[in-house]
Short mmCIF file of C-alpha atoms and ligand atoms in Angstrom, two decimals:
data_model
loop_
_atom_site.label_atom_id
_atom_site.label_comp_id
_atom_site.label_asym_id
_atom_site.label_seq_id
_atom_site.Cartn_x
_atom_site.Cartn_y
_atom_site.Cartn_z
CA MET A 64 -17.24 8.63 -0.04
CA LEU A 65 -20.73 9.58 -1.11
CA GLU A 66 -20.74 6.78 -3.66
CA GLY A 67 -19.29 4.16 -1.32
CA LEU A 68 -21.55 5.01 1.61
CA SER A 69 -24.64 4.96 -0.63
CA ARG A 70 -23.92 1.35 -1.65
CA THR A 71 -25.16 -1.83 -0.04
CA PRO A 72 -23.00 -3.07 1.58
CA LYS A 73 -21.36 0.25 2.44
CA THR A 74 -17.73 0.50 1.30
CA LEU A 75 -14.93 3.06 1.42
CA PRO A 76 -11.74 3.10 -0.66
CA PRO A 77 -8.67 2.15 1.42
CA LYS A 78 -6.65 5.13 0.23
CA LEU A 79 -8.79 7.26 2.59
CA LEU A 80 -7.15 5.50 5.55
CA TYR A 81 -4.01 7.61 5.06
CA ASP A 82 -4.42 11.07 6.53
CA ALA A 83 -1.54 12.20 8.81
CA GLN A 84 -2.88 10.16 11.73
CA GLY A 85 -3.55 7.15 9.48
CA SER A 86 0.00 7.24 8.13
CA ALA A 87 1.36 7.48 11.69
CA LEU A 88 -0.77 4.49 12.75
CA PHE A 89 0.39 2.52 9.70
CA GLU A 90 4.00 3.20 10.76
CA GLN A 91 3.15 1.70 14.17
CA ILE A 92 1.58 -1.32 12.44
CA THR A 93 4.81 -1.96 10.53
CA ARG A 94 6.61 -2.36 13.87
CA LEU A 95 4.05 -4.73 15.48
CA PRO A 96 5.30 -8.24 16.31
CA GLU A 97 2.26 -9.74 14.52
CA TYR A 98 2.64 -7.67 11.33
CA TYR A 99 5.24 -9.80 9.48
CA PRO A 100 5.01 -8.17 5.96
CA THR A 101 7.25 -5.15 6.57
CA ARG A 102 10.10 -6.92 8.31
CA THR A 103 9.89 -9.89 5.91
CA GLU A 104 10.11 -7.66 2.86
CA ALA A 105 12.88 -5.62 4.51
CA ALA A 106 14.83 -8.85 5.07
CA ILE A 107 14.41 -9.83 1.39
CA LEU A 108 15.56 -6.39 0.26
CA THR A 109 18.53 -6.43 2.63
CA ALA A 110 19.61 -9.91 1.55
CA HIS A 111 19.30 -9.19 -2.18
CA ALA A 112 19.81 -5.41 -2.57
CA GLU A 113 23.18 -5.89 -4.23
CA GLU A 114 21.82 -8.43 -6.72
CA ILE A 115 18.75 -6.28 -7.44
CA CYS A 116 20.92 -3.21 -8.06
CA SER A 117 23.30 -5.12 -10.29
CA ARG A 118 20.33 -6.05 -12.52
CA LEU A 119 19.31 -2.39 -13.00
CA GLY A 120 20.25 -0.08 -15.85
CA PRO A 121 23.12 2.39 -15.41
CA ASP A 122 22.27 5.60 -13.52
CA VAL A 123 18.58 4.87 -12.94
CA SER A 124 16.08 7.35 -11.60
CA VAL A 125 13.71 5.85 -9.02
CA SER A 126 9.95 6.51 -8.79
CA GLU A 127 7.86 4.94 -6.06
CA LEU A 128 4.09 4.40 -5.89
CA GLY A 129 2.59 4.75 -2.39
CA ALA A 130 6.03 5.41 -0.93
CA GLY A 131 4.76 6.25 2.57
CA THR A 132 7.75 7.14 4.76
CA ALA A 133 10.07 5.19 2.39
CA THR A 134 11.73 3.37 5.28
CA LYS A 135 12.40 0.15 3.33
CA THR A 136 13.28 2.11 0.20
CA ARG A 137 16.37 3.39 2.01
CA ILE A 138 17.76 -0.17 1.93
CA LEU A 139 17.68 -0.11 -1.88
CA LEU A 140 18.81 3.48 -2.27
CA ARG A 141 21.81 2.86 0.01
CA SER A 142 22.82 -0.07 -2.16
CA LEU A 143 22.15 1.82 -5.40
CA LEU A 144 24.61 4.50 -4.30
CA GLN A 145 27.35 1.85 -4.53
CA HIS A 146 26.60 1.74 -8.29
CA GLN A 147 25.98 5.40 -9.15
CA PRO A 148 27.09 8.71 -7.60
CA HIS A 149 23.60 10.07 -6.95
CA VAL A 150 19.95 9.11 -7.33
CA ASP A 151 16.93 11.17 -8.31
CA TYR A 152 14.07 9.74 -6.24
CA PHE A 153 10.39 10.58 -6.98
CA PRO A 154 8.03 9.23 -4.29
CA LEU A 155 4.28 9.47 -4.99
CA ASP A 156 1.73 9.27 -2.19
CA VAL A 157 -1.68 10.67 -1.22
CA SER A 158 -0.29 11.32 2.26
CA ASP A 159 1.56 14.63 2.51
CA ALA A 160 2.64 13.81 6.08
CA ALA A 161 4.24 10.51 5.02
CA LEU A 162 6.08 12.17 2.12
CA GLN A 163 7.44 14.93 4.33
CA SER A 164 8.77 12.35 6.75
CA ALA A 165 10.31 10.38 3.82
CA LYS A 166 12.06 13.48 2.51
CA GLY A 167 13.36 14.51 5.94
CA GLU A 168 14.76 11.09 6.80
CA LEU A 169 16.29 10.51 3.35
CA GLU A 170 17.99 13.89 3.21
CA ARG A 171 19.41 13.33 6.68
CA GLU A 172 20.72 9.85 5.92
CA LEU A 173 21.55 9.82 2.19
CA MET A 174 22.85 13.18 0.98
CA ALA A 175 23.42 11.84 -2.56
CA VAL A 176 19.69 11.15 -3.01
CA ASN A 177 17.69 14.07 -4.43
CA VAL A 178 14.12 13.66 -3.22
CA HIS A 179 11.28 15.08 -5.37
CA PRO A 180 8.01 14.25 -3.55
CA HIS A 181 4.77 14.20 -5.51
CA ILE A 182 1.47 14.33 -3.63
CA GLY A 183 -1.11 12.56 -5.75
CA ASP A 184 -3.16 9.57 -6.63
CA PHE A 185 -2.36 6.46 -8.68
CA GLU A 186 -5.03 7.71 -11.08
CA ASP A 187 -2.48 10.06 -12.66
CA LEU A 188 0.87 8.39 -13.30
CA THR A 189 2.06 10.73 -16.06
CA PHE A 190 4.67 12.09 -13.63
CA ILE A 191 6.70 8.89 -14.20
CA GLU A 192 7.24 9.66 -17.88
CA ARG A 193 8.78 13.03 -16.97
CA HIS A 194 11.55 11.35 -14.96
CA PRO A 195 14.91 10.73 -16.63
CA PRO A 196 15.40 7.24 -18.13
CA PRO A 197 16.52 4.59 -17.43
CA ARG A 198 13.81 4.29 -14.81
CA LEU A 199 13.10 1.98 -11.91
CA VAL A 200 9.56 2.08 -10.51
CA LEU A 201 9.07 0.70 -7.01
CA TYR A 202 5.71 -0.61 -5.88
CA ILE A 203 6.58 -2.43 -2.69
CA GLY A 204 4.92 -3.14 0.65
CA SER A 205 2.20 -5.24 -1.00
CA SER A 206 0.19 -2.07 -1.57
CA ILE A 207 -0.97 -3.61 -4.85
CA GLY A 208 -2.79 -6.13 -2.63
CA ASN A 209 -5.18 -3.36 -1.56
CA LEU A 210 -6.48 -3.17 -5.14
CA GLU A 211 -8.94 -5.47 -6.87
CA GLN A 212 -7.13 -7.70 -9.40
CA SER A 213 -8.64 -5.81 -12.36
CA GLU A 214 -7.50 -2.50 -10.83
CA ALA A 215 -4.05 -3.96 -10.18
CA ILE A 216 -3.68 -4.99 -13.83
CA SER A 217 -4.82 -1.63 -15.16
CA LEU A 218 -2.50 0.19 -12.75
CA LEU A 219 0.48 -1.89 -13.95
CA ARG A 220 -0.52 -1.26 -17.57
CA ASN A 221 -0.69 2.47 -16.81
CA VAL A 222 2.79 2.30 -15.32
CA ALA A 223 4.08 0.35 -18.35
CA ARG A 224 2.62 2.99 -20.65
CA GLN A 225 4.79 5.67 -19.00
CA LEU A 226 7.98 3.65 -19.43
CA SER A 227 10.52 3.20 -22.24
CA ASN A 228 12.38 0.09 -23.40
CA GLY A 229 14.48 -1.43 -20.65
CA ASP A 230 12.77 0.44 -17.77
CA GLN A 231 12.04 -1.79 -14.78
CA LEU A 232 9.51 -2.33 -11.99
CA LEU A 233 10.18 -3.84 -8.57
CA LEU A 234 6.95 -5.19 -7.10
CA GLY A 235 6.63 -6.46 -3.50
CA VAL A 236 3.66 -8.72 -2.74
CA ASP A 237 2.44 -10.59 0.32
CA LEU A 238 1.91 -14.33 -0.24
CA VAL A 239 -0.86 -16.76 0.78
CA LYS A 240 0.03 -18.48 4.06
CA ASP A 241 -1.40 -20.10 7.20
CA SER A 242 -4.59 -18.22 8.04
CA ASN A 243 -3.58 -17.93 11.74
CA VAL A 244 -0.55 -15.88 10.76
CA LEU A 245 -2.75 -13.65 8.58
CA GLN A 246 -5.46 -13.27 11.24
CA ALA A 247 -2.92 -12.21 13.86
CA ALA A 248 -1.33 -9.64 11.51
CA TYR A 249 -4.65 -7.79 11.08
CA ASN A 250 -5.98 -8.33 14.64
CA ASP A 251 -2.96 -7.29 16.69
CA SER A 252 -3.16 -7.56 20.45
CA ALA A 253 -2.27 -3.89 21.00
CA GLY A 254 -5.30 -2.81 18.94
CA ILE A 255 -3.27 -0.59 16.57
CA THR A 256 -4.91 -2.03 13.43
CA ALA A 257 -8.32 -1.39 15.02
CA SER A 258 -7.33 2.27 15.63
CA PHE A 259 -6.01 2.52 12.05
CA ASN A 260 -9.35 1.26 10.73
CA LYS A 261 -11.50 3.43 13.05
CA ASN A 262 -9.41 6.50 12.22
CA LEU A 263 -11.38 6.61 8.97
CA LEU A 264 -14.45 7.61 11.00
CA VAL A 265 -12.45 10.21 12.93
CA ARG A 266 -11.29 11.58 9.59
CA ILE A 267 -14.84 11.80 8.21
CA ASN A 268 -15.89 13.60 11.39
CA ARG A 269 -13.06 16.15 11.07
CA GLU A 270 -13.01 16.69 7.31
CA LEU A 271 -16.67 16.24 6.37
CA GLY A 272 -18.55 17.24 9.49
CA GLY A 273 -19.40 13.62 10.27
CA HIS A 274 -21.05 12.68 13.57
CA PHE A 275 -19.72 9.13 13.95
CA GLU A 276 -19.09 7.84 17.45
CA PRO A 277 -16.08 5.60 16.72
CA ASP A 278 -16.67 3.63 19.94
CA THR A 279 -19.97 2.38 18.50
CA PHE A 280 -18.08 0.56 15.72
CA SER A 281 -15.80 -2.44 16.09
CA HIS A 282 -12.87 -3.49 13.96
CA VAL A 283 -13.63 -6.74 12.17
CA SER A 284 -11.08 -8.55 10.03
CA PHE A 285 -11.02 -12.06 8.62
CA TRP A 286 -9.42 -14.28 5.98
CA ASN A 287 -11.67 -14.80 2.95
CA GLU A 288 -10.13 -17.94 1.49
CA THR A 289 -12.26 -18.04 -1.65
CA ALA A 290 -11.20 -14.53 -2.63
CA SER A 291 -7.64 -14.99 -1.24
CA ARG A 292 -7.83 -11.79 0.77
CA MET A 293 -7.92 -10.39 4.28
CA GLU A 294 -10.96 -8.16 4.69
CA LEU A 295 -11.25 -5.21 7.03
CA HIS A 296 -14.62 -3.86 8.10
CA LEU A 297 -16.09 -1.47 10.67
CA GLU A 298 -19.14 -3.01 12.30
CA SER A 299 -21.86 -0.96 13.99
CA THR A 300 -22.46 -2.30 17.50
CA CYS A 301 -26.02 -0.90 17.54
CA ARG A 302 -28.82 0.35 15.33
CA GLN A 303 -28.02 4.00 14.67
CA SER A 304 -28.21 6.99 12.31
CA VAL A 305 -25.15 9.10 11.58
CA ARG A 306 -25.24 12.50 9.95
CA VAL A 307 -22.42 13.62 7.60
CA ASP A 308 -22.96 17.35 7.09
CA ALA A 309 -20.72 17.96 4.05
CA LEU A 310 -22.37 15.10 2.15
CA ASP A 311 -25.81 16.24 3.27
CA MET A 312 -26.41 12.62 4.15
CA THR A 313 -27.86 10.63 7.02
CA LEU A 314 -26.48 7.10 7.15
CA ARG A 315 -28.60 4.42 8.74
CA PHE A 316 -26.97 1.36 10.25
CA CYS A 317 -28.63 -1.82 11.47
CA ARG A 318 -26.96 -3.50 14.44
CA ARG A 319 -23.90 -5.43 13.11
CA GLU A 320 -24.04 -3.71 9.72
CA ARG A 321 -20.57 -3.19 8.30
CA ILE A 322 -18.61 -0.68 6.25
CA HIS A 323 -16.07 -2.56 4.13
CA THR A 324 -12.89 -0.48 4.44
CA GLU A 325 -10.06 -2.59 3.00
CA ASN A 326 -9.10 -5.77 1.19
CA SER A 327 -5.56 -7.08 1.33
CA TYR A 328 -5.13 -9.69 -1.41
CA LYS A 329 -2.52 -12.40 -0.93
CA TYR A 330 -0.85 -13.90 -3.99
CA THR A 331 1.09 -17.02 -4.92
CA VAL A 332 4.40 -16.52 -6.73
CA GLU A 333 2.74 -17.90 -9.86
CA CYS A 334 -0.15 -15.41 -9.62
CA LEU A 335 2.27 -12.56 -8.94
CA GLU A 336 4.28 -13.39 -12.06
CA ASP A 337 1.06 -13.71 -14.11
CA LEU A 338 -0.05 -10.34 -12.80
CA LEU A 339 3.22 -8.76 -13.94
CA LYS A 340 2.91 -10.33 -17.39
CA CYS A 341 -0.72 -9.20 -17.72
CA GLY A 342 0.40 -5.73 -16.64
CA GLY A 343 2.98 -5.48 -19.44
CA PHE A 344 6.21 -6.70 -17.80
CA ASN A 345 8.54 -9.65 -18.35
CA VAL A 346 9.63 -11.16 -15.05
CA GLU A 347 13.41 -11.04 -14.61
CA HIS A 348 13.65 -12.57 -11.15
CA THR A 349 11.56 -13.18 -8.01
CA TRP A 350 13.04 -13.31 -4.51
CA THR A 351 11.24 -14.76 -1.48
CA ASP A 352 12.10 -15.30 2.20
CA SER A 353 12.81 -18.70 3.77
CA HIS A 354 9.17 -19.11 4.96
CA GLY A 355 7.77 -18.18 1.53
CA TRP A 356 5.73 -15.42 3.18
CA PHE A 357 6.53 -12.50 0.88
CA ALA A 358 7.88 -12.05 -2.65
CA VAL A 359 9.70 -9.28 -4.47
CA SER A 360 9.74 -9.46 -8.29
CA LEU A 361 11.79 -7.48 -10.77
CA GLY A 362 10.15 -7.00 -14.16
CA VAL A 363 11.18 -5.22 -17.31
CA VAL A 364 8.66 -3.42 -19.49
CA ILE A 365 7.67 -5.37 -22.61
N1 LIG B 109 5.35 1.62 0.59
C1 LIG B 109 5.30 1.79 2.03
C2 LIG B 109 3.93 2.30 2.52
C3 LIG B 109 2.80 1.29 2.34
S1 LIG B 109 1.29 1.92 3.03
C4 LIG B 109 5.66 0.50 2.71
O1 LIG B 109 5.94 -0.46 2.01
O2 LIG B 109 5.69 0.45 3.94
C5 LIG B 109 0.44 2.33 1.55
C6 LIG B 109 0.81 3.73 1.07
O3 LIG B 109 0.17 3.95 -0.18
C7 LIG B 109 0.33 4.81 2.03
O4 LIG B 109 1.36 5.71 2.32
C8 LIG B 109 -0.83 5.47 1.28
O5 LIG B 109 -0.96 6.84 1.57
C9 LIG B 109 -0.47 5.22 -0.17
N2 LIG B 109 -1.64 5.12 -1.05
C10 LIG B 109 -2.71 4.31 -0.88
N3 LIG B 109 -3.55 4.47 -1.91
C11 LIG B 109 -3.01 5.38 -2.75
C12 LIG B 109 -3.41 5.97 -3.98
N4 LIG B 109 -4.56 5.63 -4.56
N5 LIG B 109 -2.60 6.88 -4.57
C13 LIG B 109 -1.42 7.23 -3.98
N6 LIG B 109 -0.98 6.71 -2.80
C14 LIG B 109 -1.76 5.80 -2.20
C1 LIG B 110 -0.52 -0.92 2.91
N1 LIG B 110 -1.11 -2.25 2.92
C2 LIG B 110 -0.30 -3.18 2.11
C3 LIG B 110 -1.38 -2.78 4.28
C4 LIG B 110 -1.88 -4.25 4.17
O1 LIG B 110 -1.31 -5.07 4.88
O2 LIG B 110 -2.77 -4.52 3.37
C5 LIG B 110 -2.40 -1.92 4.99
C6 LIG B 110 -2.81 -2.49 6.30
N2 LIG B 110 -4.05 -2.62 6.71
C7 LIG B 110 -4.07 -3.15 7.92
N3 LIG B 110 -2.84 -3.38 8.29
C8 LIG B 110 -2.02 -2.97 7.30
#
């Protein structure tokens, strides 16, 4: 935070959006009429779960990066249980609250799934290697879109490094589309995405003794066509100074100055498949929906 807030323009890494309240707000986002990614990916997974599972190795263990509450994962796990008697499932997330919810829901619904939650960051992926092969790694929900392309490639290479011959990765990515659809998804009429974004300030206040007045910042999001990404910012509505006690820092904002809080990159199928190849995977198959809004690709480690 210290590093990001000292920069010009000020930035914060999007992983900080997910404290317990942030994860709960993200869950609400996934149910918004404007936020098409979750239900579109869920529809792809539902339509093709059987085919996906039939392309996997026998008796796979499943790891998931940024699993959140694992709601869509249940579609795949349910189908996988038609192919093997039980599944060892290892969700990784920075959000303890999301993982607890994932574990509770999964154990209630799918008794044959053994859930082993791992609270942690993508920076350390060595936990994957400890899981029994053959392995399937899930990285769905277009979470890879919140990374810069160079970060995305190095993350995939890190994943590949933990895997053995024949291990697979299922990657879900949001696709480039009409900018009106994108704008609406990140500027919902109920203001949930705005609350999700501003919750970062509430979190800094609570955890770092920050003195932000969230009402003096507005949620700004827009489609940056050149960079192929949606951008999320918090914009100061006035000239102000904000003290953050734990950082021993006083932040100065001009009127309309922004903190850049998130990018959400949108890919084409071609770019997605190139990304997988650059990351160390051969693409086995890519599934999309009828609008071509979202893609799910299965890759095998090279
Ligand atoms: N996969 C779920 C959740 C997506 S939200 C879905 O498809 O709906 C993104 C999730 O990734 C959040 O739960 C967040 O806590 C987690 N996350 C974001 N950055 C992370 C990081 N650097 N390390 C681990 N988890 C991260
Ligand atoms: C988790 N991630 C893929 C979401 C996205 O769409 O980039 C986070 C999000 N931010 C605002 N709305 C949803």
